[in-house]
Coordinates of C-alpha atoms and ligand atoms in Angstrom, one line a residue:
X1 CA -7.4 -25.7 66.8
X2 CA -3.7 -26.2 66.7
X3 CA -2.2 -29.6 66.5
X4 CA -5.7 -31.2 68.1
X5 CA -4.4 -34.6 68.6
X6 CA -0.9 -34.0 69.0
X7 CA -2.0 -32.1 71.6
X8 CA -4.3 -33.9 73.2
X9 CA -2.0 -37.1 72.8
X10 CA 1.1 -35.4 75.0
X11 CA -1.6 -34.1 77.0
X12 CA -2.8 -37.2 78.1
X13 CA 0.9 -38.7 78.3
X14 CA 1.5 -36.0 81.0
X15 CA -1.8 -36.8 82.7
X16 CA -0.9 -40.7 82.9
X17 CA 2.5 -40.0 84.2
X18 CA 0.7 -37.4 86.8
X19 CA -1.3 -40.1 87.7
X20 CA 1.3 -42.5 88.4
X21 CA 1.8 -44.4 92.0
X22 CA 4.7 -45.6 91.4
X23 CA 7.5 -44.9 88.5
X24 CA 9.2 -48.2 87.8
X25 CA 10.9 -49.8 84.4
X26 CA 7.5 -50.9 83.2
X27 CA 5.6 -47.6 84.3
X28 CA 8.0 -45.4 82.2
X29 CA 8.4 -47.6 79.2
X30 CA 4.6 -48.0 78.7
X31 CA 4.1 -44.0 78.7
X32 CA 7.4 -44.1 76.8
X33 CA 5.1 -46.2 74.4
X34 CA 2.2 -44.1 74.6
X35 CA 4.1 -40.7 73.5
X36 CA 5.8 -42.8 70.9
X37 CA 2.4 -43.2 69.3
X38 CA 1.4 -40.0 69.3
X39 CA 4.8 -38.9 67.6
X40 CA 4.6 -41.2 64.9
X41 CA 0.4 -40.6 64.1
X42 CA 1.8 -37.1 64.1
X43 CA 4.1 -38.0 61.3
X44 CA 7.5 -37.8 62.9
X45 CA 10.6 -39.4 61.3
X46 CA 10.8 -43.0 63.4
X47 CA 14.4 -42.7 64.0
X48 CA 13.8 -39.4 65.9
X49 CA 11.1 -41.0 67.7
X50 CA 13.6 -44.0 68.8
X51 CA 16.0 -41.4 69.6
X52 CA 13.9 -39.7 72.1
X53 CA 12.5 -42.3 73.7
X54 CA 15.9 -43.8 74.5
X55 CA 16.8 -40.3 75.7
X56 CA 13.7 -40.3 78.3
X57 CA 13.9 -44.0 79.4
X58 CA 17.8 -43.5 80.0
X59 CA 17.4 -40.1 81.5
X60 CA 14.6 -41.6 83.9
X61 CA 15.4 -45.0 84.4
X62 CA 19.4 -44.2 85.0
X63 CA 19.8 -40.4 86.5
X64 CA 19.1 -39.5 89.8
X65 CA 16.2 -36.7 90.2
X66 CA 18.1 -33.6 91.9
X67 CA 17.5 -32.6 95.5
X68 CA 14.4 -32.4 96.2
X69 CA 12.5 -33.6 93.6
X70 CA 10.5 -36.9 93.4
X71 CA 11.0 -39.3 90.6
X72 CA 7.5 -39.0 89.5
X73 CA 8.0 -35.3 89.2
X74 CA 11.8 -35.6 87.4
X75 CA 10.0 -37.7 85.0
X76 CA 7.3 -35.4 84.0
X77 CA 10.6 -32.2 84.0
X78 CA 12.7 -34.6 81.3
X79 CA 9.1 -35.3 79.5
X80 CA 8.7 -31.5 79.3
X81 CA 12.7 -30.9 78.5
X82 CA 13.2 -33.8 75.7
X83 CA 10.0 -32.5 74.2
X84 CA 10.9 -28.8 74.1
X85 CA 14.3 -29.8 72.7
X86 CA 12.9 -32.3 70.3
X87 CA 10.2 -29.4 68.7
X88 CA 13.6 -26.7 68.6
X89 CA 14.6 -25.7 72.0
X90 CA 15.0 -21.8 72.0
X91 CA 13.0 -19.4 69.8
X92 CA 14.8 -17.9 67.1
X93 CA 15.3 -14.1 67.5
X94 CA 13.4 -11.7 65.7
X95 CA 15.4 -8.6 65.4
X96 CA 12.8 -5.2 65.6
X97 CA 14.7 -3.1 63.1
X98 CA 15.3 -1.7 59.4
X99 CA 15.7 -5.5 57.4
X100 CA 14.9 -6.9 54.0
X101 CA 13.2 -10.1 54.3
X102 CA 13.1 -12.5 51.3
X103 CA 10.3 -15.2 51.2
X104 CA 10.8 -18.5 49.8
X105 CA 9.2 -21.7 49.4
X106 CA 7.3 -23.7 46.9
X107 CA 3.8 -23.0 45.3
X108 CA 0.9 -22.7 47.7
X109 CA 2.9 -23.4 50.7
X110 CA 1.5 -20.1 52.1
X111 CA 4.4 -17.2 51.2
X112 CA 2.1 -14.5 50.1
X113 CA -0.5 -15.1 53.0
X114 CA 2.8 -15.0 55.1
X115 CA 3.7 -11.6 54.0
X116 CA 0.8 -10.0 54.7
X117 CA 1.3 -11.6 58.4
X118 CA 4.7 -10.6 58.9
X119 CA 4.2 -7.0 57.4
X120 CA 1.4 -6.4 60.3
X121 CA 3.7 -8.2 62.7
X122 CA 6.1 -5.3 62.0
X123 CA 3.4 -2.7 62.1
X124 CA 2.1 -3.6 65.5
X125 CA 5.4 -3.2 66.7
X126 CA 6.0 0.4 65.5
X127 CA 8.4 -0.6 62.4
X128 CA 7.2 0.2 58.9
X129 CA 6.8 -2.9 56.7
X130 CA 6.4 -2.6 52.8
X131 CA 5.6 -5.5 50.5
X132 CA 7.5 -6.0 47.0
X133 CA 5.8 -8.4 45.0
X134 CA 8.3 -10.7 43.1
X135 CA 6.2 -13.5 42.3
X136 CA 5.7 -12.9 38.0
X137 CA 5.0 -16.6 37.7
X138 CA 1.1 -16.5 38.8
X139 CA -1.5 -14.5 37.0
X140 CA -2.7 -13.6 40.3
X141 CA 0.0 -13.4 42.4
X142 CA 1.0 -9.5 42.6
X143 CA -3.1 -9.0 42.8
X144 CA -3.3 -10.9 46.2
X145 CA -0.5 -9.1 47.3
X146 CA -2.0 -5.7 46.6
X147 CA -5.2 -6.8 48.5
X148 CA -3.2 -8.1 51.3
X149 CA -1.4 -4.8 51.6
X150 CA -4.4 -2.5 51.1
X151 CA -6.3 -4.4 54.2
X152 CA -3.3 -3.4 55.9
X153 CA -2.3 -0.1 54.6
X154 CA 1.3 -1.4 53.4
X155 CA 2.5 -0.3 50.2
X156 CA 3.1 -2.9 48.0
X157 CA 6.0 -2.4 45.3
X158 CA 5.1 -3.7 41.9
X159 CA 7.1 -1.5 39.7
X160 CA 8.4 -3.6 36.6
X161 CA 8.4 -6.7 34.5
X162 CA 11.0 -9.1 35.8
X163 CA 11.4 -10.0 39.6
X164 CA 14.7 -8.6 39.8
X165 CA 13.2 -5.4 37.9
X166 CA 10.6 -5.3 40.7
X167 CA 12.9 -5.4 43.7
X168 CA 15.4 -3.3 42.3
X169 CA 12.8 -0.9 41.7
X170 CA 11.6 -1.6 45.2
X171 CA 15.1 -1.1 46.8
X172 CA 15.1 2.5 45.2
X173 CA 11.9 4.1 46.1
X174 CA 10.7 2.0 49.3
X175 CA 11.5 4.4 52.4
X176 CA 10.0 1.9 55.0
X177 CA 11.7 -0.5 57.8
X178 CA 11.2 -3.5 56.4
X179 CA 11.0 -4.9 53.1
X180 CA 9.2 -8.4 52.4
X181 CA 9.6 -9.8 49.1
X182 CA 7.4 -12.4 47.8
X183 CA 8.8 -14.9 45.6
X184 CA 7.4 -16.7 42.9
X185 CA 7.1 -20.9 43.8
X186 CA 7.2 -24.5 41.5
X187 CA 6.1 -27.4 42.3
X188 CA 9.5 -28.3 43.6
X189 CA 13.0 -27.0 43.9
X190 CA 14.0 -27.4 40.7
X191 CA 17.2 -25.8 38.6
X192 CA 14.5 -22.5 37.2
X193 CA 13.3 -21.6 40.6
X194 CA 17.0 -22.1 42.5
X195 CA 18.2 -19.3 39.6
X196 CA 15.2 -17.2 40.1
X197 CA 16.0 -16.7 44.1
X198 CA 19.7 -16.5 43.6
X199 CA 19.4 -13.9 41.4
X200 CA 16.9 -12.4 43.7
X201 CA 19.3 -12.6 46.8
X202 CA 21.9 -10.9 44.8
X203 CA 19.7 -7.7 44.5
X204 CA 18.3 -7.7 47.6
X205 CA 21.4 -8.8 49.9
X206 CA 18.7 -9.4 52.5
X207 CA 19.0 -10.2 56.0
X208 CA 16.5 -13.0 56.4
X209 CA 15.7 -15.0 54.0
X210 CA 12.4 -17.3 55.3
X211 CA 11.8 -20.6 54.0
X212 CA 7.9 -21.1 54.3
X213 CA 6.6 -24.9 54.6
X214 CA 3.0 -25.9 55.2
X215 CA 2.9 -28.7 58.2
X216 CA 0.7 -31.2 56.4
X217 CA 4.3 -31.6 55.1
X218 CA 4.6 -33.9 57.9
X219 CA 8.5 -35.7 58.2
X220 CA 9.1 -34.0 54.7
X221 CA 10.1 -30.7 56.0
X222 CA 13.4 -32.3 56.5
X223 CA 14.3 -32.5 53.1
X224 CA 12.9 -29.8 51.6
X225 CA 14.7 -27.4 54.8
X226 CA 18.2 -29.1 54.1
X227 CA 17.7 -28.6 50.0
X228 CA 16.6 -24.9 50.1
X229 CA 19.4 -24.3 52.6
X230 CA 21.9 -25.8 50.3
X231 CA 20.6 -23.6 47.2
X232 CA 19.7 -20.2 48.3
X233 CA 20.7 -20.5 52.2
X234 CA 17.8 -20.3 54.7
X235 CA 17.8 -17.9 57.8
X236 CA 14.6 -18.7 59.1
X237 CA 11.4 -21.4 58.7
X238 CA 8.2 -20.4 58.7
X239 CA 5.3 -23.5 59.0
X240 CA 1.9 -22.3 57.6
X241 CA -1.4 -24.0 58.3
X242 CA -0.9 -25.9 61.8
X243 CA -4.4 -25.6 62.0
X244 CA -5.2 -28.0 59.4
X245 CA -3.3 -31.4 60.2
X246 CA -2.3 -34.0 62.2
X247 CA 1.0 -33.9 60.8
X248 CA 2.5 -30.7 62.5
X249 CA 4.5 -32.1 65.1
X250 CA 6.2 -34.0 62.7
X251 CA 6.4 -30.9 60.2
X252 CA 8.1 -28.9 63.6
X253 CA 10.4 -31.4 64.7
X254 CA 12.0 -32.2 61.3
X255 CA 13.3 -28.5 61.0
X256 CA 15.4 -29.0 64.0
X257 CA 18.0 -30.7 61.4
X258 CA 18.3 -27.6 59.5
X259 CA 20.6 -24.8 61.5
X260 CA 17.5 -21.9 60.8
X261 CA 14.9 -21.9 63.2
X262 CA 11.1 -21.7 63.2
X263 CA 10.5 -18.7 64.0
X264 CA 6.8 -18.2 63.3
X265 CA 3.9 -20.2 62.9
X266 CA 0.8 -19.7 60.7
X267 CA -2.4 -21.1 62.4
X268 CA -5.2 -19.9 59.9
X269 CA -5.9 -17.7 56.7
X270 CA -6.1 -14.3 58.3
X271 CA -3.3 -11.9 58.8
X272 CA -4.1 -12.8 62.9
X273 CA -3.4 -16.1 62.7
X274 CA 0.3 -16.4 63.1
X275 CA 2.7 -16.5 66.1
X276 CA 6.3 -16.3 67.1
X277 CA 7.2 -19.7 67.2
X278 CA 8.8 -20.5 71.0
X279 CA 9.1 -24.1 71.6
X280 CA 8.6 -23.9 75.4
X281 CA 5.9 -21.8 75.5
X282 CA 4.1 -24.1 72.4
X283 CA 4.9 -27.3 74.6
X284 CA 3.7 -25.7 77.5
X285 CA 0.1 -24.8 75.8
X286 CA 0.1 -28.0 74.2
X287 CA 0.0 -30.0 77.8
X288 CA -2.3 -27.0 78.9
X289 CA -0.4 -25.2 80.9
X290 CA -1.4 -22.1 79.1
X291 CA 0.4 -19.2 77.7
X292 CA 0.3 -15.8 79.4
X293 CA 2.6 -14.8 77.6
X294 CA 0.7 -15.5 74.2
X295 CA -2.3 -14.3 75.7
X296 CA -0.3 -10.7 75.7
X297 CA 1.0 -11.1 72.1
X298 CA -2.7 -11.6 70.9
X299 CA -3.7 -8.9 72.7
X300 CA -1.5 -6.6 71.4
X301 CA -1.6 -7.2 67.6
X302 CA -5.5 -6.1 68.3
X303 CA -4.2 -2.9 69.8
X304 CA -4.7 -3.0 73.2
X305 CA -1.7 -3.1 75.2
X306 CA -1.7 -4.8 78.5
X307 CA 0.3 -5.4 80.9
X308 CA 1.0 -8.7 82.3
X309 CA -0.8 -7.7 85.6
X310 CA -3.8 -6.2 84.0
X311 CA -4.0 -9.4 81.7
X312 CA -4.3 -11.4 84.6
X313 CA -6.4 -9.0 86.4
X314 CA -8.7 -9.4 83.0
X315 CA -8.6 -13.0 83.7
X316 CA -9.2 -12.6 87.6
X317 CA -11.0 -10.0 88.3
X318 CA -13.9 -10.2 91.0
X319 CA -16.1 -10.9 88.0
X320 CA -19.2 -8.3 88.5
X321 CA -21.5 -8.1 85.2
X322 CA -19.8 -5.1 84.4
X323 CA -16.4 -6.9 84.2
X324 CA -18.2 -9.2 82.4
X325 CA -19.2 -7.3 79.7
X326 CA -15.7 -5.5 79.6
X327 CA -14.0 -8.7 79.2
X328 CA -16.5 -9.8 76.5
X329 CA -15.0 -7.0 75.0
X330 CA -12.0 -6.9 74.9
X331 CA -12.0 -11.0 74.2
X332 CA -13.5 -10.1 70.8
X333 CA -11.3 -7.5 70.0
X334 CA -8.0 -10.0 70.1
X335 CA -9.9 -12.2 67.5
X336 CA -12.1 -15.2 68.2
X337 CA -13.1 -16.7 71.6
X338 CA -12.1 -19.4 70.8
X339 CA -8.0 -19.3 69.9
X340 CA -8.1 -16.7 73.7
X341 CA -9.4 -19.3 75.4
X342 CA -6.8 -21.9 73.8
X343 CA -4.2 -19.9 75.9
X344 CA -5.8 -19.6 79.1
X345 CA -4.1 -22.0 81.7
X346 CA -6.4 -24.8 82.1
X347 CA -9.4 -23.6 79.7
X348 CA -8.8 -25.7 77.0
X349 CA -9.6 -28.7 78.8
X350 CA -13.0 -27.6 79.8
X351 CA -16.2 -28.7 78.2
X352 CA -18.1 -25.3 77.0
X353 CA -21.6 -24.6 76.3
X354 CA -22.1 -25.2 72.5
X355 CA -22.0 -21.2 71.1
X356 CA -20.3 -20.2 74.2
X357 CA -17.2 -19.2 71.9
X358 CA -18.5 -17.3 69.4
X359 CA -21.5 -14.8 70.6
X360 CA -22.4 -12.5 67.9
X361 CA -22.4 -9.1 67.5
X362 CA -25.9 -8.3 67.6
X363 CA -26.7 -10.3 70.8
X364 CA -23.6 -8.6 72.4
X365 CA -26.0 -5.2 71.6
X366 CA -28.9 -6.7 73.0
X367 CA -26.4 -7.7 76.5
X368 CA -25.4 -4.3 76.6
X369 CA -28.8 -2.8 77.0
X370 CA -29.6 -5.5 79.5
X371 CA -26.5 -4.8 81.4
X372 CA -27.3 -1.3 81.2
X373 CA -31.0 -1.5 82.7
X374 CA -29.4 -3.6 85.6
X375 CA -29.4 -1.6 89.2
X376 CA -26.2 -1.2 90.5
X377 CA -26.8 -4.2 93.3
X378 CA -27.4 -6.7 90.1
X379 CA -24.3 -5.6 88.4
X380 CA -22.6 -6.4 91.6
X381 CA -25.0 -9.7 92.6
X382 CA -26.2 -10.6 89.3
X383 CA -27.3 -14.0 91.5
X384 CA -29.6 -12.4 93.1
X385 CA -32.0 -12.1 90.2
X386 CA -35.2 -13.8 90.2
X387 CA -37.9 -14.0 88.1
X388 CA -39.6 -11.3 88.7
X389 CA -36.7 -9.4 88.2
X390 CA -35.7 -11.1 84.7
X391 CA -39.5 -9.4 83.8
X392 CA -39.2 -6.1 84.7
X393 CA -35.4 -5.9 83.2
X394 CA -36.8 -7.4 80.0
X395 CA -39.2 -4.5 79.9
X396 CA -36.6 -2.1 80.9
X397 CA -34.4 -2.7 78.1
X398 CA -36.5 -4.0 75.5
X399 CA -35.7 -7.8 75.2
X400 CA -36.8 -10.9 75.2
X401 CA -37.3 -12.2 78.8
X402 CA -35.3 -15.1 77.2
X403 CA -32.9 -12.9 76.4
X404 CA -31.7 -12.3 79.9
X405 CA -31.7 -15.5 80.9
X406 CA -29.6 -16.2 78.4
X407 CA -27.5 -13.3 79.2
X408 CA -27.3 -14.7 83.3
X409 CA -26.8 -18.1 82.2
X410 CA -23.4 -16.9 79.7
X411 CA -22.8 -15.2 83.1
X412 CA -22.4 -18.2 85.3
X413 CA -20.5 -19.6 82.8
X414 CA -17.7 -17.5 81.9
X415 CA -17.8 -16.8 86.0
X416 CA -17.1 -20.4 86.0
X417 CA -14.2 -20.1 83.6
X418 CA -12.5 -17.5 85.4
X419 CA -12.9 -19.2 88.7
X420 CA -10.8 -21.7 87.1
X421 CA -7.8 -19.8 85.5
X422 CA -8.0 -18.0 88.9
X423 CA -7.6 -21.5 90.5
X424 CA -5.3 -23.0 88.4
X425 CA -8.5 -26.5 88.5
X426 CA -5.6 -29.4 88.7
X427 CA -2.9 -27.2 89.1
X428 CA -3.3 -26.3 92.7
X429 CA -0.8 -29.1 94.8
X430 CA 0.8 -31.9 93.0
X431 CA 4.0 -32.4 90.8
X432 CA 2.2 -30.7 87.6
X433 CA 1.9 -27.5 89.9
X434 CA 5.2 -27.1 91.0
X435 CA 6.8 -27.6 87.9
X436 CA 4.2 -25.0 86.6
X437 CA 5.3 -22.8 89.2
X438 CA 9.6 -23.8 88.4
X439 CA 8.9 -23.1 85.0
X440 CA 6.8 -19.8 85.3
X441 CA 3.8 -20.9 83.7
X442 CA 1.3 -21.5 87.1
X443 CA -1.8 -19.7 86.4
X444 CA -1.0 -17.3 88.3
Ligands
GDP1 N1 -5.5 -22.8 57.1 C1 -4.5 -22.1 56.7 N2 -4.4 -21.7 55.5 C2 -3.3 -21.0 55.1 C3 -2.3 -20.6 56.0 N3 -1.3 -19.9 55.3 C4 -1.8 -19.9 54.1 N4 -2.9 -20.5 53.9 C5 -3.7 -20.7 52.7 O1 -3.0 -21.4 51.7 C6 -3.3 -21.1 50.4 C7 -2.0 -20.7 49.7 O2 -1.4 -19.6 50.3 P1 -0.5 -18.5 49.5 O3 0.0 -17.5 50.5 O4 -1.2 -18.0 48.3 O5 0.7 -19.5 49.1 P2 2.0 -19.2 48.1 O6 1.7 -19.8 46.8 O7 3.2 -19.8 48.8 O8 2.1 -17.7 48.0 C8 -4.2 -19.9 50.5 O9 -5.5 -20.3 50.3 C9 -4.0 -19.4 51.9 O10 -5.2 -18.8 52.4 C10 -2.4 -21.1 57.4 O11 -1.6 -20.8 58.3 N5 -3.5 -21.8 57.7
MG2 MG1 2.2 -16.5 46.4

């Protein structure tokens, strides 16, 4: 999962100051305290963190709350505000037309993966994307590439000996939107690999040029942002492999020194895992307030649009069997139960069943025959089945008895999960609510 404890840690901050009964000097500088630990086990630079806690205790302790808002709840708005701002305020824009994009960054930090991501980014979104593969330094670099664009269907440009040869030949033959050109790495910035990507830039003139950082970078990201930005000039950051360390909120907040934003994040190894990078919206599913709007995104790189009524109708819903097994479909077509249920409002908090998130193919078969030998009153009232009824279904669609109580028992659950995101469980009255509702992220 993305930034576990860093999560979990602001999470619990925002429960604590929820939970408050009264907000004096000592309330707010010992949950000051508390999200200063968090920050630093997360790797951020100490001075920021000093910096921000003296913004929150100042803001708090000296400001006035506006009309009509209690201190308790003006505490947890600034908590939300200083941490948005701290992790990069507004998203950076991601223009949807013809570009060249140049990837930098050094070895393994994740630029060819990240090609492949951004190239299907495009392609979801009705651009073209071809890939030019630049990177001569690694036997085996312009071979992952290829792989990466034949899962895809991209055409990847390979055409010559020298990287400049390649784009070049690239530049003249490529008729698609968007060119991505992946750049060889070193082990650091050094004078060889500066040349190589001014060079580069100087054939390609492109209009983005992405700096790609893995987060386990931690605080580091700082300097290696600024030095890349002084040497080739950075337009955008991307930070690879947030789902591997505790050190990502430290990785995200140093980039806020550099003047190019984070504009995507990679949260895995497949050409899925990767997100526009919006700093309220990632705050906001962080604390759990959950992420409609991500919710959409994922559901539209698998293809199926949505609207943002029918994705909260697929989270309502009356919940029959039948929606039941139309959700479970569509929930394994945007990728694994799992990272969905990270986005829905208040789901992430909730203890699951152990397999709950990951049912297989072939028992999602065997539900579909079950489901199928249902009578229309059990599809409607799947309560209402008994023992007796679990035999003759078994018989009906040639399972296990076992097998549909399984099947009922999944049932009650995910009914239980939507009654929750329907409910908004903790979101209902309170501070935490209407901020929710201020900030457009109730559940609904
Ligand atoms: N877990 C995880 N692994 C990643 C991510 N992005 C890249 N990787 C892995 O990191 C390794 C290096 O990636 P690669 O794209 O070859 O890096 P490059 O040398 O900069 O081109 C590969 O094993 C990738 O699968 C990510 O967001 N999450
Ligand atoms: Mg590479």
């Amino acid at each position: 999962m993305v930034l576990d404890k860093f999560g979990s840690g602001l999470k619990n901050t925002f429960r604590r100051v929820a939970g408050l009964s009264i907000v004096d000097k000592k309330a707010v500088e010992a949950i000051v305290q508390d999200l200063q630990r968090t920050l630093i086990q997360s790797d951020v630079d100490i001075g920021m963190v000093s910096e921000l806690s003296g913004n929150i205790k100042d803001k708090v302790l000296k400001a006035k709350p506006p009309k009509g808002m209690s201190l308790k709840e003006y505490f947890i708005k600034t908590l939300y505000d200083e941490m948005v701002n701290f992790l990069g305020r507004e998203p950076g824009e991601i223009p949807l037309k013809k570009q060249r994009i140049l990837m930098v960054g050094l070895f393994g930090s994740g630029k060819t993966t990240s090609c492949g991501k951004i190239a299907k980014w495009f392609k979801t979104r009705g651009l073209k994307p071809g890939l030019v593969a630049c990177d001569t330094h690694r036997a085996a670099a312009q071979t992952q590439l290829k792989q990466l664009g034949k899962n895809l269907e991209v055409p990847v440009y390979s055409e010559g000996k020298k990287p400049k040869d390649i784009a070049k030949n690239a530049l003249k033959k490529s008729r698609e939107d968007v060119l991505i050109f992946d750049s060889a790495g070193r082990d650091a910035l050094d004078k060889d690999l500066a040349k190589e990507l001014k060079n580069l830039g100087k054939i390609i003139k492109p209009q983005e040029v992405f700096l790609v950082m893995p987060a386990d970078l931690g605080q580091a990201a700082r300097k290696q942002s600024l030095e890349f930005n002084k040497l080739v000039g950075i337009t955008g950051i991307i930070v690879t492999k947030l789902d591997g360390t505790a050190k990502g909120g430290g990785a995200l907040a140093a980039t806020r020194v550099s003047k190019a934003k984070v504009k995507f994040i990679g949260t895995g190894e497949k050409p899925d895992d990767f997100e526009v990078y919006d700093p309220k919206r990632f705050v906001s599913r962080l604390i759990g307030y959950g992420d409609i709007q991500g919710l959409l995104e994922k559901a539209k790189s698998a293809g199926i649009e949505v609207s943002e009524e029918k994705a909260k109708d697929l989270l309502r819903g009356d919940f029959t069997m039948e929606d039941f097994q139309e959700q479970l479909k569509q929930m394994q077509k945007m990728g694994p139960l799992k990272k969905v249920m990270d986005m829905i409002p208040g789901a992430s908090g909730l203890k699951l069943p152990k397999g709950f998130l990951d049912v297989q193919e072939d028992k999602m078969k065997k539900w579909k025959h079950i489901i199928n030998s249902l009578t229309k009153q059990e599809r409607r009232e799947p309560e209402t089945i008994n023992a007796s009824r679990v035999k003759r279904i078994s018989k009906g669609a040639g399972v296990k008895e076992s097998e549909v109580r399984e099947l009922l028992k999944y049932y009650k659950q995910a009914k239980k999960v939507m009654k929750l995101v329907k409910g908004g469980k903790g979101l209902k009255r309170g501070p935490l609510a209407q901020l929710a509702k201020q900030f457009g992220m109730g559940a609904g």
